[in-house]
Short mmCIF file of C-alpha atoms and ligand atoms in Angstrom, two decimals:
data_model
loop_
_atom_site.label_atom_id
_atom_site.label_comp_id
_atom_site.label_asym_id
_atom_site.label_seq_id
_atom_site.Cartn_x
_atom_site.Cartn_y
_atom_site.Cartn_z
CA MET A 4 -49.15 34.35 -37.25
CA LYS A 5 -47.48 33.97 -40.61
CA LEU A 6 -47.07 30.19 -40.55
CA LYS A 7 -50.65 29.47 -39.57
CA GLN A 8 -51.65 28.34 -43.06
CA TYR A 9 -48.54 26.15 -43.33
CA GLN A 10 -49.19 24.50 -39.96
CA LYS A 11 -52.93 24.06 -40.55
CA LYS A 12 -52.28 21.96 -43.65
CA ARG A 13 -50.00 19.48 -41.90
CA ASP A 14 -50.18 16.90 -39.11
CA PHE A 15 -46.77 17.08 -37.42
CA LYS A 16 -47.39 13.83 -35.58
CA VAL A 17 -47.32 12.15 -38.97
CA THR A 18 -44.97 14.16 -41.18
CA LYS A 19 -41.33 14.88 -40.38
CA GLU A 20 -41.51 18.33 -41.97
CA PRO A 21 -40.56 21.04 -39.44
CA LYS A 22 -43.36 22.69 -37.52
CA GLY A 23 -41.58 26.03 -37.51
CA GLN A 24 -41.79 27.21 -33.93
CA THR A 25 -38.16 27.50 -33.00
CA GLN A 26 -37.26 30.81 -34.64
CA LYS A 27 -34.55 31.73 -32.13
CA LYS A 28 -32.52 28.60 -32.76
CA ILE A 29 -32.87 28.86 -36.52
CA SER A 30 -31.24 32.24 -36.98
CA ASN A 31 -27.99 30.79 -35.63
CA THR A 32 -27.93 27.93 -38.08
CA VAL A 33 -29.47 29.35 -41.25
CA PRO A 34 -27.53 32.19 -42.86
CA LYS A 35 -29.34 35.40 -43.64
CA PHE A 36 -31.06 35.60 -47.02
CA HIS A 37 -30.95 31.94 -47.65
CA PHE A 38 -32.62 30.47 -50.68
CA VAL A 39 -33.56 26.93 -51.50
CA VAL A 40 -35.05 25.12 -54.46
CA GLN A 41 -36.73 21.86 -53.54
CA LYS A 42 -37.57 19.27 -56.15
CA HIS A 43 -40.91 17.88 -55.06
CA GLN A 44 -42.41 14.75 -56.50
CA ALA A 45 -45.96 15.14 -55.29
CA HIS A 46 -49.04 14.37 -57.34
CA ARG A 47 -47.09 16.19 -60.02
CA LEU A 48 -43.37 16.88 -60.14
CA HIS A 49 -42.59 20.54 -59.51
CA TYR A 50 -39.88 22.73 -58.01
CA ASP A 51 -40.47 24.85 -54.91
CA PHE A 52 -38.53 28.09 -55.02
CA ARG A 53 -38.09 29.64 -51.57
CA LEU A 54 -36.47 32.91 -50.47
CA GLU A 55 -35.74 34.00 -46.93
CA ILE A 56 -37.68 37.21 -46.56
CA ASP A 57 -38.85 38.67 -43.27
CA LYS A 58 -37.94 35.59 -41.15
CA VAL A 59 -39.89 33.08 -43.24
CA LEU A 60 -39.36 31.35 -46.55
CA LYS A 61 -41.52 33.10 -49.14
CA SER A 62 -42.46 30.29 -51.47
CA TRP A 63 -43.45 29.67 -55.06
CA ALA A 64 -44.35 26.40 -56.75
CA VAL A 65 -42.76 26.30 -60.18
CA PRO A 66 -44.40 23.51 -62.23
CA LYS A 67 -41.75 23.47 -64.97
CA GLY A 68 -38.80 24.45 -62.78
CA PRO A 69 -36.23 27.22 -63.33
CA SER A 70 -34.57 27.75 -66.72
CA LEU A 71 -31.15 29.26 -67.37
CA ASP A 72 -32.41 30.62 -70.70
CA PRO A 73 -33.48 34.28 -70.31
CA ASP A 74 -36.09 33.78 -73.04
CA THR A 75 -37.84 31.08 -71.02
CA LYS A 76 -40.14 32.53 -68.39
CA ARG A 77 -41.60 30.04 -65.96
CA LEU A 78 -44.88 30.29 -64.12
CA ALA A 79 -44.33 30.49 -60.35
CA VAL A 80 -47.42 30.21 -58.18
CA HIS A 81 -47.01 31.98 -54.87
CA VAL A 82 -47.91 29.62 -52.02
CA GLU A 83 -47.95 29.80 -48.21
CA ASP A 84 -44.90 30.89 -46.20
CA HIS A 85 -42.72 28.07 -44.91
CA PRO A 86 -40.53 28.13 -41.78
CA LEU A 87 -36.83 28.86 -42.29
CA GLU A 88 -35.76 25.38 -41.22
CA TYR A 89 -37.79 23.94 -44.09
CA ALA A 90 -34.77 24.79 -46.26
CA LYS A 91 -33.07 21.70 -44.82
CA PHE A 92 -35.99 19.35 -45.29
CA GLU A 93 -35.28 16.43 -47.55
CA GLY A 94 -37.24 13.23 -47.28
CA ILE A 95 -40.71 11.89 -47.71
CA ILE A 96 -44.07 13.37 -46.80
CA PRO A 97 -46.32 10.45 -45.83
CA PRO A 98 -49.42 9.50 -47.83
CA GLY A 99 -52.50 11.48 -46.86
CA GLN A 100 -50.41 14.46 -45.76
CA TYR A 101 -50.40 17.77 -47.61
CA GLY A 102 -47.91 17.53 -50.51
CA ALA A 103 -47.42 13.78 -49.95
CA GLY A 104 -44.42 12.52 -51.89
CA VAL A 105 -40.67 13.04 -52.03
CA VAL A 106 -38.74 16.26 -51.38
CA MET A 107 -35.15 16.89 -52.47
CA VAL A 108 -32.97 19.89 -51.67
CA TRP A 109 -32.11 20.47 -55.32
CA ASP A 110 -30.20 23.72 -54.85
CA GLN A 111 -29.47 26.12 -52.04
CA GLY A 112 -27.29 29.06 -51.17
CA THR A 113 -27.65 32.72 -50.44
CA PHE A 114 -29.13 35.60 -52.36
CA GLU A 115 -28.66 39.34 -52.52
CA CYS A 116 -31.18 41.99 -53.32
CA ALA A 117 -30.21 45.59 -54.09
CA ILE A 118 -33.27 46.87 -52.23
CA ASP A 119 -35.05 45.53 -49.14
CA PRO A 120 -36.44 42.19 -50.35
CA LYS A 121 -39.52 42.68 -48.16
CA LYS A 122 -40.41 45.83 -50.08
CA ALA A 123 -39.58 44.26 -53.42
CA PHE A 124 -41.80 41.30 -52.56
CA LYS A 125 -44.69 43.60 -51.68
CA LYS A 126 -44.26 45.40 -54.99
CA GLY A 127 -44.36 42.07 -56.77
CA ASP A 128 -41.05 42.77 -58.44
CA LEU A 129 -37.96 41.01 -57.09
CA THR A 130 -34.54 41.20 -58.70
CA ILE A 131 -32.17 38.86 -56.92
CA ASN A 132 -28.63 37.65 -57.28
CA LEU A 133 -28.42 33.96 -56.49
CA LYS A 134 -25.33 32.26 -55.14
CA GLY A 135 -26.28 28.62 -55.31
CA LYS A 136 -24.52 25.56 -56.65
CA LYS A 137 -26.80 25.21 -59.67
CA LEU A 138 -28.48 28.59 -59.91
CA LYS A 139 -26.28 31.65 -60.02
CA GLY A 140 -26.45 35.25 -61.17
CA THR A 141 -29.39 37.57 -61.60
CA TRP A 142 -32.97 36.33 -61.59
CA LYS A 143 -36.35 37.99 -61.62
CA LEU A 144 -39.63 37.16 -59.98
CA ILE A 145 -42.49 39.32 -61.19
CA LYS A 146 -46.11 39.18 -60.15
CA ILE A 147 -48.46 38.97 -63.08
CA ASN A 148 -52.16 39.59 -63.16
CA LEU A 149 -54.06 37.02 -65.09
CA LYS A 150 -57.22 38.70 -66.28
CA GLY A 151 -60.45 37.51 -64.74
CA LYS A 152 -58.80 35.61 -61.92
CA LYS A 153 -59.49 37.29 -58.63
CA ASP A 154 -57.46 35.20 -56.18
CA ASP A 155 -54.71 34.45 -58.63
CA ASP A 156 -51.20 34.80 -57.25
CA SER A 157 -49.17 33.98 -60.31
CA TRP A 158 -45.65 35.21 -60.82
CA LEU A 159 -43.02 34.65 -63.48
CA LEU A 160 -39.55 33.37 -62.65
CA PHE A 161 -36.80 33.94 -65.17
CA LYS A 162 -33.08 34.43 -65.63
CA LEU A 163 -31.64 37.77 -66.68
CA ASN A 164 -28.87 37.87 -69.22
CA ASP A 165 -25.46 37.55 -67.59
CA LYS A 166 -22.50 35.17 -67.68
CA TYR A 167 -24.55 32.49 -65.94
CA ALA A 168 -27.34 32.54 -68.51
CA LYS A 169 -27.30 29.50 -70.77
CA LYS A 170 -29.36 28.71 -73.81
CA GLU A 171 -29.94 25.15 -74.92
CA TYR A 172 -28.86 23.73 -71.57
CA ASP A 173 -31.52 22.05 -69.50
CA VAL A 174 -30.25 22.42 -65.94
CA LEU A 175 -33.13 20.27 -64.65
CA LYS A 176 -32.09 17.35 -66.85
CA LYS A 177 -28.33 17.81 -66.35
CA LYS A 178 -28.51 18.28 -62.59
CA THR A 179 -30.96 15.83 -61.12
CA ARG A 180 -29.56 15.12 -57.66
CA SER A 181 -29.65 16.62 -54.19
CA VAL A 182 -27.13 19.41 -53.65
CA ASN A 183 -26.68 18.19 -50.05
CA THR A 184 -26.68 14.41 -50.22
CA LYS A 185 -26.20 13.72 -53.96
CA ARG A 186 -29.16 11.36 -53.74
CA SER A 187 -31.70 10.90 -56.50
CA LEU A 188 -35.42 11.26 -55.81
CA LYS A 189 -35.69 7.48 -55.85
CA GLN A 190 -32.93 7.05 -53.25
CA ILE A 191 -34.53 9.67 -51.01
CA ALA A 192 -37.82 7.80 -51.28
CA ILE A 193 -36.23 4.43 -50.39
CA ASP A 194 -34.30 5.90 -47.42
CA GLY A 195 -37.40 7.78 -46.28
CA ILE A 196 -39.61 4.72 -46.29
CA LYS A 197 -36.99 2.78 -44.29
CA SER A 198 -36.73 5.48 -41.62
CA TYR A 199 -40.51 5.76 -41.30
CA LYS A 200 -40.75 2.00 -40.81
CA GLN A 201 -38.11 2.18 -38.07
CA SER A 202 -39.74 5.12 -36.32
CA THR A 203 -43.11 3.36 -36.17
CA LYS A 204 -41.61 0.17 -34.67
CA SER A 205 -42.23 0.05 -30.94
MN1 LIG B 323 -44.27 21.55 -53.31
#
């Protein structure tokens, strides 16, 4: 099962992240070829870039986040598949849990791929057209082979030159809030702590 690694890392009695077992329900609510970028304040702040491919969210952790400047290529470390409903997850991951910290839905929308994204993913060469609120236009994700690293699954994420490319504009600094709730990371943290306190009251 594809989500085994995802589920193994998490205790769903403790975290409110989705377990990912309700695939039939999801396809009605999540549009096809959905993408999401989650801003994740864990041990280190990073951005999780996720694409709906083959009924899961293929996922990359991008330490420095996406850049609209085509000359800036960002390292994207391929990580375990996440369930489709994870695209809606915004809140806190409790201490002691995998990825403990705060998660924001920073951007989301749909994407198009001229070829079957499943094949492109396998080839390690994805060209996608994003239709998000913050990220738009053509982007590339390319698998790179770092010499001497056997289990390395590093990719590069970068913008291609089009009308949505922007130099000298830091989208991460200009757009800091949730695309869904307009909350800052701090507000999500405060709300999350409150709701956990309520849910543990008996
Ligand atoms: Mn993460």
